[in-house]
Tab-separated table of C-alpha atoms and ligand atoms in Angstrom:
chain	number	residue	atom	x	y	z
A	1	UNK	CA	0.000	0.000	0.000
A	2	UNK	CA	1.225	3.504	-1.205
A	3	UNK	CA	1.636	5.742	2.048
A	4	UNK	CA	-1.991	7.374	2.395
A	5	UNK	CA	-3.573	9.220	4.651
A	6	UNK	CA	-6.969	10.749	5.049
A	7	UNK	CA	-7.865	14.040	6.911
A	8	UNK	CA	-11.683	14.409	7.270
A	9	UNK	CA	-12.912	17.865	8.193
A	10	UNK	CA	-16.046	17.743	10.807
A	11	UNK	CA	-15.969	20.319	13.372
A	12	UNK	CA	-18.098	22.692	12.092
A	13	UNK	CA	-20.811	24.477	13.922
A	14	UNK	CA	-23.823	23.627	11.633
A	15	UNK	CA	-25.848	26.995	11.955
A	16	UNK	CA	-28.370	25.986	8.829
A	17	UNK	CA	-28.778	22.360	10.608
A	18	UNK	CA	-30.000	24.398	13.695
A	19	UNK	CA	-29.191	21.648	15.552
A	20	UNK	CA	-27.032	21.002	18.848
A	21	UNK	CA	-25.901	17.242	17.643
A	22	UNK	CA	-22.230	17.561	15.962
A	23	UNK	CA	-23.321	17.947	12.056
A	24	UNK	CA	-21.256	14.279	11.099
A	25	UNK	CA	-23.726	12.771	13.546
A	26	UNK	CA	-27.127	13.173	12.048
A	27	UNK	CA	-27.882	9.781	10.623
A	28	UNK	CA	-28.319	9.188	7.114
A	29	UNK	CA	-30.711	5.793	6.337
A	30	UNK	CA	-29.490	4.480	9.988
A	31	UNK	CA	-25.987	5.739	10.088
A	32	UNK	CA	-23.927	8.503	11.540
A	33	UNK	CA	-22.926	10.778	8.141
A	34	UNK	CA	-19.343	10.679	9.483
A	35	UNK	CA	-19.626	6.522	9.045
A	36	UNK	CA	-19.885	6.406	5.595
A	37	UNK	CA	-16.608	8.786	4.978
A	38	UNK	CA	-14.535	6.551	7.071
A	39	UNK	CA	-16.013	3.426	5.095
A	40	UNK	CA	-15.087	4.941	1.973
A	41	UNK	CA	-11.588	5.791	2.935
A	42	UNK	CA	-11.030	2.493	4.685
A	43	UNK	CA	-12.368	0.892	0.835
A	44	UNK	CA	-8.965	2.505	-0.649
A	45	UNK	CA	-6.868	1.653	2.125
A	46	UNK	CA	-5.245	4.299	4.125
A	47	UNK	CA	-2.498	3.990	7.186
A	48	UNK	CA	-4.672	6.750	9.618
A	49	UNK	CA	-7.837	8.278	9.253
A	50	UNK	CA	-7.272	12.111	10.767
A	51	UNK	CA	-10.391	13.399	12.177
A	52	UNK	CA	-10.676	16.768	12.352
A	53	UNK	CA	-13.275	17.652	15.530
A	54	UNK	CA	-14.336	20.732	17.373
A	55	UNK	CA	-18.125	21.513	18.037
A	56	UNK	CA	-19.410	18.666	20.545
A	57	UNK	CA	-16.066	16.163	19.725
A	58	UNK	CA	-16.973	14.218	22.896
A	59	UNK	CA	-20.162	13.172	21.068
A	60	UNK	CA	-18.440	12.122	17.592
A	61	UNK	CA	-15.417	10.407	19.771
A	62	UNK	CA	-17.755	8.982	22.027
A	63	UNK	CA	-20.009	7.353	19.289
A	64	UNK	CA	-16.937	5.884	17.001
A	65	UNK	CA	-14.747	5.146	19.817
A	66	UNK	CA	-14.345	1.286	18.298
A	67	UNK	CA	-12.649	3.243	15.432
A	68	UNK	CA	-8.597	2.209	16.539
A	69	UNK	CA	-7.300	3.848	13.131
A	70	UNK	CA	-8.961	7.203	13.844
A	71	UNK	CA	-6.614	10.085	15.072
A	72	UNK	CA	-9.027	12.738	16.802
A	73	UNK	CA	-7.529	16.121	15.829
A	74	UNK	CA	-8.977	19.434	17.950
A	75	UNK	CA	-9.776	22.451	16.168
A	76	UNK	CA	-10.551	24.939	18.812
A	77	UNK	CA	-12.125	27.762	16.785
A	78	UNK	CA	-13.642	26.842	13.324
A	79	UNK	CA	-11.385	29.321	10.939
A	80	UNK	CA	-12.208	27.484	7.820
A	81	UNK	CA	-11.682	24.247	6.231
A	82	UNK	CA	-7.910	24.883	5.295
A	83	UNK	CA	-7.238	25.817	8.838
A	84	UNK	CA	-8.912	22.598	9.851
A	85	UNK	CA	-6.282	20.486	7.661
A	86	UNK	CA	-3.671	22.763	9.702
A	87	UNK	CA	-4.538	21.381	13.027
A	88	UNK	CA	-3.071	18.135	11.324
A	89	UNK	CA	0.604	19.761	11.161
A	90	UNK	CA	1.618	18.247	14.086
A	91	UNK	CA	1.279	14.804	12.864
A	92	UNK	CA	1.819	15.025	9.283
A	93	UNK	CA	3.845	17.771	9.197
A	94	UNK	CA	7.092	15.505	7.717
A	95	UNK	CA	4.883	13.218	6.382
A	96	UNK	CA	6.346	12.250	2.680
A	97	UNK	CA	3.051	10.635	1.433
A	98	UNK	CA	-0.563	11.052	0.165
A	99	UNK	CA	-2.988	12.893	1.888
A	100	UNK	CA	-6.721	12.591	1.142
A	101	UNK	CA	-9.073	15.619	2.386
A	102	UNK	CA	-12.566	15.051	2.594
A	103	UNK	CA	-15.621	16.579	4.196
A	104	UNK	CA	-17.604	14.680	7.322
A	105	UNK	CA	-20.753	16.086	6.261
A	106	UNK	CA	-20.229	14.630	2.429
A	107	UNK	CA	-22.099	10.951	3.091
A	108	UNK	CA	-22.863	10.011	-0.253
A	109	UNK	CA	-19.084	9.758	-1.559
A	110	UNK	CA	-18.029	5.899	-2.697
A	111	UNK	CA	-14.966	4.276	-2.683
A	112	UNK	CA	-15.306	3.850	-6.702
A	113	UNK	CA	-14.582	7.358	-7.077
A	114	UNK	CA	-11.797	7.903	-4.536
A	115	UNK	CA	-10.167	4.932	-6.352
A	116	UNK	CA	-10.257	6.876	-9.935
A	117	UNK	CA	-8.890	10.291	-7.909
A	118	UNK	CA	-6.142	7.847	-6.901
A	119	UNK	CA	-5.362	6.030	-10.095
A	120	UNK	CA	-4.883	9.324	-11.358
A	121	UNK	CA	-2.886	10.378	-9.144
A	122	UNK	CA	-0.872	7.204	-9.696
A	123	UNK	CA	-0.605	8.081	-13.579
A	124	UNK	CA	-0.177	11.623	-13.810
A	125	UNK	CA	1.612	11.885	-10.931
A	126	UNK	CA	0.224	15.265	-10.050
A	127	UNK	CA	0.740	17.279	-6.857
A	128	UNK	CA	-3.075	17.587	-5.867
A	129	UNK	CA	-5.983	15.783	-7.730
A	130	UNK	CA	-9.694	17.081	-6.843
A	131	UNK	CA	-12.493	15.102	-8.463
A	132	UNK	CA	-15.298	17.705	-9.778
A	133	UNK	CA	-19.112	17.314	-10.224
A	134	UNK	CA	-21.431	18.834	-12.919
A	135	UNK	CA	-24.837	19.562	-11.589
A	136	UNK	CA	-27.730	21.344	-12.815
A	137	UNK	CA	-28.192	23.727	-10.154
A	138	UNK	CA	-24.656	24.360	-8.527
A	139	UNK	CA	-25.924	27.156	-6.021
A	140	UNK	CA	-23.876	26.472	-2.999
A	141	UNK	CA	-20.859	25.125	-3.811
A	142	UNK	CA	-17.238	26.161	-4.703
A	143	UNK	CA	-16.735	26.198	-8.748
A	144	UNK	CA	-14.282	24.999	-10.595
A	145	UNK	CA	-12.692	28.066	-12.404
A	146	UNK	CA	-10.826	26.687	-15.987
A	147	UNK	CA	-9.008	28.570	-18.174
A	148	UNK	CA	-9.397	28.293	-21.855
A	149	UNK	CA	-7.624	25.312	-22.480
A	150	UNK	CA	-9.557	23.577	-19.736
A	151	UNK	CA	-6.783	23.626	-17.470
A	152	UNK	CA	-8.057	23.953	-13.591
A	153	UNK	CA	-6.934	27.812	-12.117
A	154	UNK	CA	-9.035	27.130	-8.867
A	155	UNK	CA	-11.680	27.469	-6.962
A	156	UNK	CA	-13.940	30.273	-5.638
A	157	UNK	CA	-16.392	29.851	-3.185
A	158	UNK	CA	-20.040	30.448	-4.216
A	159	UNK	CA	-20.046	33.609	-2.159
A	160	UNK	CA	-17.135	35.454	-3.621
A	161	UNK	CA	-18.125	34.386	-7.227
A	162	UNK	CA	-18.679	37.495	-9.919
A	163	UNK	CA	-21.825	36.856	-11.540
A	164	UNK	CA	-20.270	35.075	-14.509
A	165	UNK	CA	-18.439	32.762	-12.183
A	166	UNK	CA	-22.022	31.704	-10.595
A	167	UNK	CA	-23.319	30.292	-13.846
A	168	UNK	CA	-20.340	27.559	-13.904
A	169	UNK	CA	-22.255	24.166	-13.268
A	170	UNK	CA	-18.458	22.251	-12.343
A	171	UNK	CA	-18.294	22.422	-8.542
A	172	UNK	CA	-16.016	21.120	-5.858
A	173	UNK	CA	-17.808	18.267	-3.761
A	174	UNK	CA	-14.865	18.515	-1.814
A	175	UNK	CA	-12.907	15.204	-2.655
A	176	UNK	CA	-8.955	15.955	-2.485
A	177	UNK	CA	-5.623	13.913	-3.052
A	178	UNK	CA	-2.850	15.650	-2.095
A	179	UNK	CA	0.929	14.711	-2.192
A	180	UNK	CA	1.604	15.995	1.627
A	181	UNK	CA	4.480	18.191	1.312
A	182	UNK	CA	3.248	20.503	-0.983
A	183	UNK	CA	-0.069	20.458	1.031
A	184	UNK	CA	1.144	21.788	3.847
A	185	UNK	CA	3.922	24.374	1.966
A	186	UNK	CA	0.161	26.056	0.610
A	187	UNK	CA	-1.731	26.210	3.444
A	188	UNK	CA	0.827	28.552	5.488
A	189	UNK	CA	0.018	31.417	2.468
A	190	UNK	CA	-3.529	31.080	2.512
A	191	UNK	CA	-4.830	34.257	3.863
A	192	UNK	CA	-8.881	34.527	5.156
A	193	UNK	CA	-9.497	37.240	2.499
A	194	UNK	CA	-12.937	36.362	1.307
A	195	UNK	CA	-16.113	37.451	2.021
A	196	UNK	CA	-16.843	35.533	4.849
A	197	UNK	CA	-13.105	35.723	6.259
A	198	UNK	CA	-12.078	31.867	6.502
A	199	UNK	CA	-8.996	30.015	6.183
A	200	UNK	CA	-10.144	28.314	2.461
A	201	UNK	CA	-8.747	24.969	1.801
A	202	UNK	CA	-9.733	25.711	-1.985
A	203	UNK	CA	-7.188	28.181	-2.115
A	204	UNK	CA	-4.535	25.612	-1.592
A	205	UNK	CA	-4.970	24.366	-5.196
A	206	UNK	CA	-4.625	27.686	-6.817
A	207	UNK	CA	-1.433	28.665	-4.717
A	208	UNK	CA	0.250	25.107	-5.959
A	209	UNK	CA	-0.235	26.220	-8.894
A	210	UNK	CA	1.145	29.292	-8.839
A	211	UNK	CA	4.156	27.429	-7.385
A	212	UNK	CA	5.110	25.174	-10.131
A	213	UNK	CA	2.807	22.181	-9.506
A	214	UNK	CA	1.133	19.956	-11.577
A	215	UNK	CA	-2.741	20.122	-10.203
A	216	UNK	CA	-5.351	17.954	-12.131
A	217	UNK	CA	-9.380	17.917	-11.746
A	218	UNK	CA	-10.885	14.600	-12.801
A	219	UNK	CA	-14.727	14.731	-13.827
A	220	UNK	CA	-15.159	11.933	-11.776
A	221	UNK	CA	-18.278	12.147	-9.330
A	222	UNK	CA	-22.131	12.001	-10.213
A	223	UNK	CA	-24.239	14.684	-9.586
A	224	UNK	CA	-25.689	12.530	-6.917
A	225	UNK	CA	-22.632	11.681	-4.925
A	226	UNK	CA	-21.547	15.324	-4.538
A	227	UNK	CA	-23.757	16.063	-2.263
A	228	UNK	CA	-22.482	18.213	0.585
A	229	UNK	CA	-25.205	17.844	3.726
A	230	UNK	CA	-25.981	21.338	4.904
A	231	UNK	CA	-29.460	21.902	6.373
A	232	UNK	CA	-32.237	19.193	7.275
A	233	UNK	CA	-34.110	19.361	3.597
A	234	UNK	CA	-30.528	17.923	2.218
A	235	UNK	CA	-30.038	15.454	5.016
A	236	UNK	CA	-33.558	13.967	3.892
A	237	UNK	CA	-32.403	14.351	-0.093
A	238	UNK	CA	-28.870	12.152	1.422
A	239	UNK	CA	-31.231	9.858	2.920
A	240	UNK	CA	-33.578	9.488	-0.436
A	241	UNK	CA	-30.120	8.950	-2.479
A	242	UNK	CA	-28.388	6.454	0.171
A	243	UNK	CA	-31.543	4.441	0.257
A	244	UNK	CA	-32.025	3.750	-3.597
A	245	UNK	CA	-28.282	2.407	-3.049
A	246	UNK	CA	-28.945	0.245	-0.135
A	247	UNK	CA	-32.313	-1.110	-2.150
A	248	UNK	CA	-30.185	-1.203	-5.459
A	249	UNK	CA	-27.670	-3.654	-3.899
A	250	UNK	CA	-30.100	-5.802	-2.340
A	251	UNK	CA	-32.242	-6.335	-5.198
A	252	UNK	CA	-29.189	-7.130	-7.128
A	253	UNK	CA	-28.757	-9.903	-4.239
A	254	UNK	CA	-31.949	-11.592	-4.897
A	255	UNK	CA	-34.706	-9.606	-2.486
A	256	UNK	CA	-37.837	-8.586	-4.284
A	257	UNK	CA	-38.880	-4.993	-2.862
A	258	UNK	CA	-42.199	-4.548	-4.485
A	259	UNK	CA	-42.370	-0.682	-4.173
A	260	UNK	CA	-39.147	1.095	-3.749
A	261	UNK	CA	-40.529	4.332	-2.840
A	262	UNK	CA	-42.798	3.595	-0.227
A	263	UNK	CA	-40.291	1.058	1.657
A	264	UNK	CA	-37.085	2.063	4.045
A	265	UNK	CA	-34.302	-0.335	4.871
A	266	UNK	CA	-31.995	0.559	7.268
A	267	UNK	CA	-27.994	0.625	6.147
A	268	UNK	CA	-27.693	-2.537	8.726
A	269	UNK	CA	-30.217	-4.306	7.132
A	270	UNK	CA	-29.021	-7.816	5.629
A	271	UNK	CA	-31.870	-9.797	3.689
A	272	UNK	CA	-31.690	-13.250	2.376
A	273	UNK	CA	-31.969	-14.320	-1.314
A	274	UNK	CA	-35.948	-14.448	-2.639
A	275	UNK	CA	-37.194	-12.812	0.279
A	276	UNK	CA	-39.869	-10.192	-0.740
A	277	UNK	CA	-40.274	-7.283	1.484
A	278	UNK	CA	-44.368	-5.313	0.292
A	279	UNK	CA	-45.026	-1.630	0.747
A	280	UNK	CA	-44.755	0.009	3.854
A	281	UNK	CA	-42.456	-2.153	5.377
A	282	UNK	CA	-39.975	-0.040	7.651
A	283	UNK	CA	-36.540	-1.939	8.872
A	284	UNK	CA	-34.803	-0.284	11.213
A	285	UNK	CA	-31.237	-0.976	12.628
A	286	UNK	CA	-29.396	-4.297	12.869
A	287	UNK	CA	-31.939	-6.393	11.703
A	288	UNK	CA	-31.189	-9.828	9.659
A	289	UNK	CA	-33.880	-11.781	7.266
A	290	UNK	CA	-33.059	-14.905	6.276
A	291	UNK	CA	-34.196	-16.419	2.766
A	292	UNK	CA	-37.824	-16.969	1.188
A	293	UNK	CA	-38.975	-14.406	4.085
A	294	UNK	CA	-42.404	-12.547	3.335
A	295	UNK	CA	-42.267	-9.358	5.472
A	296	UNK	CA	-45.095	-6.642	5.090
A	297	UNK	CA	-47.341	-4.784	4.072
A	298	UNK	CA	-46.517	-2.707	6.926
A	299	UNK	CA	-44.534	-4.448	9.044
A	300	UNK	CA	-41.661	-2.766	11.503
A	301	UNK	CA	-38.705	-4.526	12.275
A	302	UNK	CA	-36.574	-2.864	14.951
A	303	UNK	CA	-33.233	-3.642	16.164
A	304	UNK	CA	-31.612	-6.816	16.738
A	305	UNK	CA	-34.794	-8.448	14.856
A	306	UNK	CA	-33.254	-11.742	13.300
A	307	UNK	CA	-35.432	-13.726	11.149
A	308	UNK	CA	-34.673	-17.478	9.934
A	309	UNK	CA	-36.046	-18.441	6.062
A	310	UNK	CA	-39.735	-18.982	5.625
A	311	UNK	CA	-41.044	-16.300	8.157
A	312	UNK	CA	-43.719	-14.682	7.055
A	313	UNK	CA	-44.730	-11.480	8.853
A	314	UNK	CA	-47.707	-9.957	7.690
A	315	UNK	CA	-49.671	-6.369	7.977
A	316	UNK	CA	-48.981	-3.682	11.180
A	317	UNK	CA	-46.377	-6.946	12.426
A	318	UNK	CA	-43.463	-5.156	14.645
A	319	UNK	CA	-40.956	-7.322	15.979
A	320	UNK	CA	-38.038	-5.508	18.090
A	321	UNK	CA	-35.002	-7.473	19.939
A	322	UNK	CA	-35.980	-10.475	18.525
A	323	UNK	CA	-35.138	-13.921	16.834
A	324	UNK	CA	-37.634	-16.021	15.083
A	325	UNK	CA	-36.360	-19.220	13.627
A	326	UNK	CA	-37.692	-20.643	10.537
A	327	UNK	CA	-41.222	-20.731	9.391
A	328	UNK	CA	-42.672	-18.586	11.929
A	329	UNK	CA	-45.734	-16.929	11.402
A	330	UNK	CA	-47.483	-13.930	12.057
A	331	UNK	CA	-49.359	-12.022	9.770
A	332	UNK	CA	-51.401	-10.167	11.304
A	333	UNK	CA	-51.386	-7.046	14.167
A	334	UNK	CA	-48.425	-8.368	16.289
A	335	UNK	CA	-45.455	-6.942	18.645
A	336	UNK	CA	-43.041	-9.416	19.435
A	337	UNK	CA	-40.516	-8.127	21.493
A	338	UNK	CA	-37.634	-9.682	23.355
A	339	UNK	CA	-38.668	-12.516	22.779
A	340	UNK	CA	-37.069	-16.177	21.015
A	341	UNK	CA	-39.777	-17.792	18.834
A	342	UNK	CA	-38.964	-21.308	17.861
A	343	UNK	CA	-39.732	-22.882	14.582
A	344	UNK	CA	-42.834	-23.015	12.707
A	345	UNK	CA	-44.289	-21.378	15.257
A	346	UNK	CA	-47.574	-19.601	14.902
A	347	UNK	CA	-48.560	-15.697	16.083
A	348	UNK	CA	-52.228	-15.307	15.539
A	349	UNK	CA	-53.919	-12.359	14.883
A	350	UNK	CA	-53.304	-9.451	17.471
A	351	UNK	CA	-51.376	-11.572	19.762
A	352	UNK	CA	-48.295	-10.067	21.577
A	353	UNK	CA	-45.082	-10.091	24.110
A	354	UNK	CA	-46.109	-8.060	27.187
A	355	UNK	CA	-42.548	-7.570	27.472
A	356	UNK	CA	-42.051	-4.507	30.058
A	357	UNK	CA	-43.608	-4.593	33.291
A	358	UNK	CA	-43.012	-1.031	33.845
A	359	UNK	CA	-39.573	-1.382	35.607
A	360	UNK	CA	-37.334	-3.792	32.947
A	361	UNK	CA	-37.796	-5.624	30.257
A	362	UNK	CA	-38.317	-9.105	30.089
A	363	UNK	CA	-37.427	-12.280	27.927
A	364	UNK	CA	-40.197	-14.444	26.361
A	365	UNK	CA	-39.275	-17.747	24.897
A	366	UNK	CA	-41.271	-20.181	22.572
A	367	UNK	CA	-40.670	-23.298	21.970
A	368	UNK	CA	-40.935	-24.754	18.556
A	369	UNK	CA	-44.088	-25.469	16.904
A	370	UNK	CA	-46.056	-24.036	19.601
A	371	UNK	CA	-49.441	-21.996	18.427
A	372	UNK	CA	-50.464	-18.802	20.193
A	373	UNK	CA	-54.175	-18.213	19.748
A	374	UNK	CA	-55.308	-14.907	18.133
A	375	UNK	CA	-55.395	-11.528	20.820
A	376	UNK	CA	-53.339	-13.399	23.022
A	377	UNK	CA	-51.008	-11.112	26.157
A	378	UNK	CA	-47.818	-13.554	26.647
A	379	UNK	CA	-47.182	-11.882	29.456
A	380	UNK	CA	-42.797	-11.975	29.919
A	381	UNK	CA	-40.618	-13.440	31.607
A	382	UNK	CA	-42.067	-16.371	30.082
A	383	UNK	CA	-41.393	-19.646	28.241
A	384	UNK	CA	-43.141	-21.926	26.916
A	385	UNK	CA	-42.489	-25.193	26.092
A	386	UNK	CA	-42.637	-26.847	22.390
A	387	UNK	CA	-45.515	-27.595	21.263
A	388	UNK	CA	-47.931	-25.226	23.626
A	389	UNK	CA	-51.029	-24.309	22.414
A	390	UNK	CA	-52.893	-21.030	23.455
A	391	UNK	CA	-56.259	-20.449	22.900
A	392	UNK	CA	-57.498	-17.158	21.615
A	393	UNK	CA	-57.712	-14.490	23.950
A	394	UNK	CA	-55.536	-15.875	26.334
A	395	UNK	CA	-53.783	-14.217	28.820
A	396	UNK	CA	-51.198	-16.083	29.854
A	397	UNK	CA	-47.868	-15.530	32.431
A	398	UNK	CA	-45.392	-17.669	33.960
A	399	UNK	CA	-48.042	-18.679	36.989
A	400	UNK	CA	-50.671	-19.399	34.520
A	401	UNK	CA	-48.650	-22.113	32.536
A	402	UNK	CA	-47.215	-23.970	35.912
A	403	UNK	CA	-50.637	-24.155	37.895
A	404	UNK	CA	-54.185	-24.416	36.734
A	405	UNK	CA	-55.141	-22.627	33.528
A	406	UNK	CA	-58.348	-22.938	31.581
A	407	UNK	CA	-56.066	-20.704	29.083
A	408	UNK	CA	-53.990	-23.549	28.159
A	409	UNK	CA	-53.307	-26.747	27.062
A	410	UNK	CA	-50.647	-28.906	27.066
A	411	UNK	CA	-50.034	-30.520	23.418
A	412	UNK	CA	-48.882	-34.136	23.526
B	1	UD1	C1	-17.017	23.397	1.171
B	1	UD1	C2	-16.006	23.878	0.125
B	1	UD1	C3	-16.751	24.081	-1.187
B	1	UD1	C4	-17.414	22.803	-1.622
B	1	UD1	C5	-18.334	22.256	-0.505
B	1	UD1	C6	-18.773	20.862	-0.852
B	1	UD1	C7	-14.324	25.226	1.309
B	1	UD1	C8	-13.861	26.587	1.601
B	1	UD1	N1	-15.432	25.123	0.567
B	1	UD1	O1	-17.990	24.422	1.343
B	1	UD1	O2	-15.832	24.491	-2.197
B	1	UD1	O3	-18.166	22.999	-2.793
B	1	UD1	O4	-17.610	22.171	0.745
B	1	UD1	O5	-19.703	20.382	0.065
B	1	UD1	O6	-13.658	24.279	1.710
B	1	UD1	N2	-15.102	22.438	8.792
B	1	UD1	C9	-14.208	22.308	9.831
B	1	UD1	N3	-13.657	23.438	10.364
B	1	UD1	C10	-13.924	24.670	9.897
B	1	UD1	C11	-14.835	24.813	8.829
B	1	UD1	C12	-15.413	23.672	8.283
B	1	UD1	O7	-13.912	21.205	10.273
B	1	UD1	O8	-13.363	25.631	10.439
B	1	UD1	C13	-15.721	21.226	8.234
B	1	UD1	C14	-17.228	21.213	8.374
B	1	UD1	O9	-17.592	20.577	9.586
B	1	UD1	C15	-17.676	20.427	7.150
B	1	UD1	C16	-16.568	20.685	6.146
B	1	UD1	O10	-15.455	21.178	6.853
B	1	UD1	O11	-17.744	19.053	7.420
B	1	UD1	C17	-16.975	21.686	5.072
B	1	UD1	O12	-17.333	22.890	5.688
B	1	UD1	P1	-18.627	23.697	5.261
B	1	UD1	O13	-18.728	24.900	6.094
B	1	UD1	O14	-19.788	22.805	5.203
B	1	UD1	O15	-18.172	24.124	3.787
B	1	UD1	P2	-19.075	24.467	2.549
B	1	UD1	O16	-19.532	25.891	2.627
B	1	UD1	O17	-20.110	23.433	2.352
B	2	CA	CA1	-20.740	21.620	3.550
């Protein structure tokens, strides 16, 4: 592996989020924004992943402290982006390699194009390699200024652009390779002299060029993967974008989703081959489906649902903390929660897991093959064994099932 780096820029104060929650931590189709840069840098392979933090860093550090090749870099007072990469000297000042620069708040980038910013690299051998994005309304974002051969002379930030320079549709999504050296040799000239008096990391590019080196900007990102999250509407136009990918890859691994548009699968989600998943279904969180599944309409899986092949959960079904082994049924108006449900079991119609008593939660289990009447309460901590059969309408605990109940019987 070539000696990379990646710096990723998240300590911004997000004043058009309105929000108090660090920007990088507003989820995006189930995970933290600042999770899917690290993913796509780890796809490329780099040595460290520099993170720059400043407004509420114990939150970020706190949520990815499992990260062990994350470097948590301080930036006291947000001065800009460049000054960001500057709170980096002390680590990388002497460092003699490749330094990618990306944006925390920048979900939608994939590992695809970071590889073609670094194959370029690789055969141009330029000192800095941005990737650029053409989009039909650009409003927002740095553009790419050209000259008339085509070759990049920099960037200018949407608010210091003349009116000619705001019709250019080629922006910056904020996707840098840098050789490090020269990096850091540009950032000690950049001055704050724009309108809003930051510390520009765009103005790096424009400065190595004026020094001698070689800067290239690849056409290389979709309009779709530029996407810079600054305010709420574009976290919600992230989320619509991240989950045509998630459904995209899962139909191409065999799971029928009947209706795209009106379905949401978490980023966790993992479905088995020829499952079908109707309208309305909502999966949220670490939740596994096994194959030949039948989930919906309007079903809600929560976390740590796991489903075995052949369950079929039908209409207003929510299952939460759950595993239901093969075959299992329910199709109509349930709530299993906390609870193990054997095989072939069957959930009729309204039953479900009383499964908080209004202090803790408790565990039901079910054996296999047991049947649970319709608007049955299973009231938890509760097991039952295989082969129990509930009669509708039961309500049925612990006591119930070891002394005298009319509730249940007892299948041979
Ligand atoms: C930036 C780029 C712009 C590009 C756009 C793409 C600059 C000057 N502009 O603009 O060319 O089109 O991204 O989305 O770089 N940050 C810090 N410390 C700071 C300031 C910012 O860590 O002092 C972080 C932010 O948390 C954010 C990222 O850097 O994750 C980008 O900052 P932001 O203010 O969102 O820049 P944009 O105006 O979107
Ligand atoms: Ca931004």
């Amino acid at each position: 592996m070539a000696d990379r780096v990646a710096i990723i820029l998240a300590a911004g104060i997000s004043k058009r989020m309105n929000t108090k929650l660090a920007k990088v931590l507003h989820e995006v189709c189930g995970r933290p924004m600042l999770w899917y840069v690290l993913d796509a840098c780890r796809g490329v392979g780099v040595d460290k992943i520099y993170v720059v933090v400043g407004y509420s860093a114990e939150h970020v550090e706190e949520r990815f402290k499992d990260a062990n090749d994350v470097v948590w870099v301080t930036q006291h007072e947000q001065k800009g982006t460049a000054n960001a990469v500057m709170c980096c000297r002390e680590y990388l000042q002497d460092f003699d390699g490749q330094t990618l620069i990306l944006c925390g708040d920048g979900p939608l980038i994939r590992t695809e194009t970071l590889r073609t910013l670094i194959d370029k690299g690789e055969s141009e051998k330029p000192a800095a390699t941005l990737a650029t994005a053409v989009l039909d309304d650009p409003a927002g974002y740095g553009r790419i200024i050209r000259d008339a051969y085509g070759n990049l002379q920099g960037i200018v930030e949407h608010s210091d652009c003349t009116d000619e320079q705001l019709k250019i549709r080629e922006v910056n999504p904020s996707y840098y390779l840098f050789d490090n050296k020269p990096l850091f040799e540009a950032l000690e000239k950049i001055e704050p002299d724009n309108v809003k008096g930051e510390y520009y990391l765009t103005d790096a590019l424009a400065l190595m060029i004026a020094s001698g080196h070689k800067v290239v900007a690849v056409t290389a990102v979709r309009p779709e993967e530029a996407m810079g999250v600054n305010s709420r509407a574009e976290l919600s136009e992230a989320g619509k974008i991240m989950q045509d990918r998630i459904q995209g890859r899962l139909m191409e691994n065999g799971v029928t989703i009947v209706d795209p548009p009106n379905t949401w699968i978490d980023a966790r989600a993992e479905i088995g081959q020829d499952t079908v998943i109707e309208p309305f279904t909502y999966i949220h969180g670490e939740v596994k489906i096994g194959g030949n599944c039948r989930v919906g309409p309007f079903a809600f899986l929560r976390s740590g649902t796991v489903l075995g092949d052949d369950v079929v959960l039908g209409v207003f079904t929510e299952v939460k903390n759950s595993s239901l082994a093969d075959g299992v049924r329910a199709r109509h108006h349930s709530y299993l929660g906390d609870a193990t449900v054997g095989k072939d079991v069957n959930v009729g119609a309204g039953s479900i897991t009383a499964n908080y008593d209004g202090k803790k939660i408790n565990r039901t289990e079910i054996g296999d093959a047991c049947y649970i009447g319709s608007g049955s309460v299973l009231i938890a901590p509760l097991t039952l064994e295989a082969g129990t059969h509930i009669n509708a309408g039961a309500v049925v605990s612990q006591d119930s099932i070891n002394g005298l109940c009319k509730d249940v019987d007892k299948k041979e």
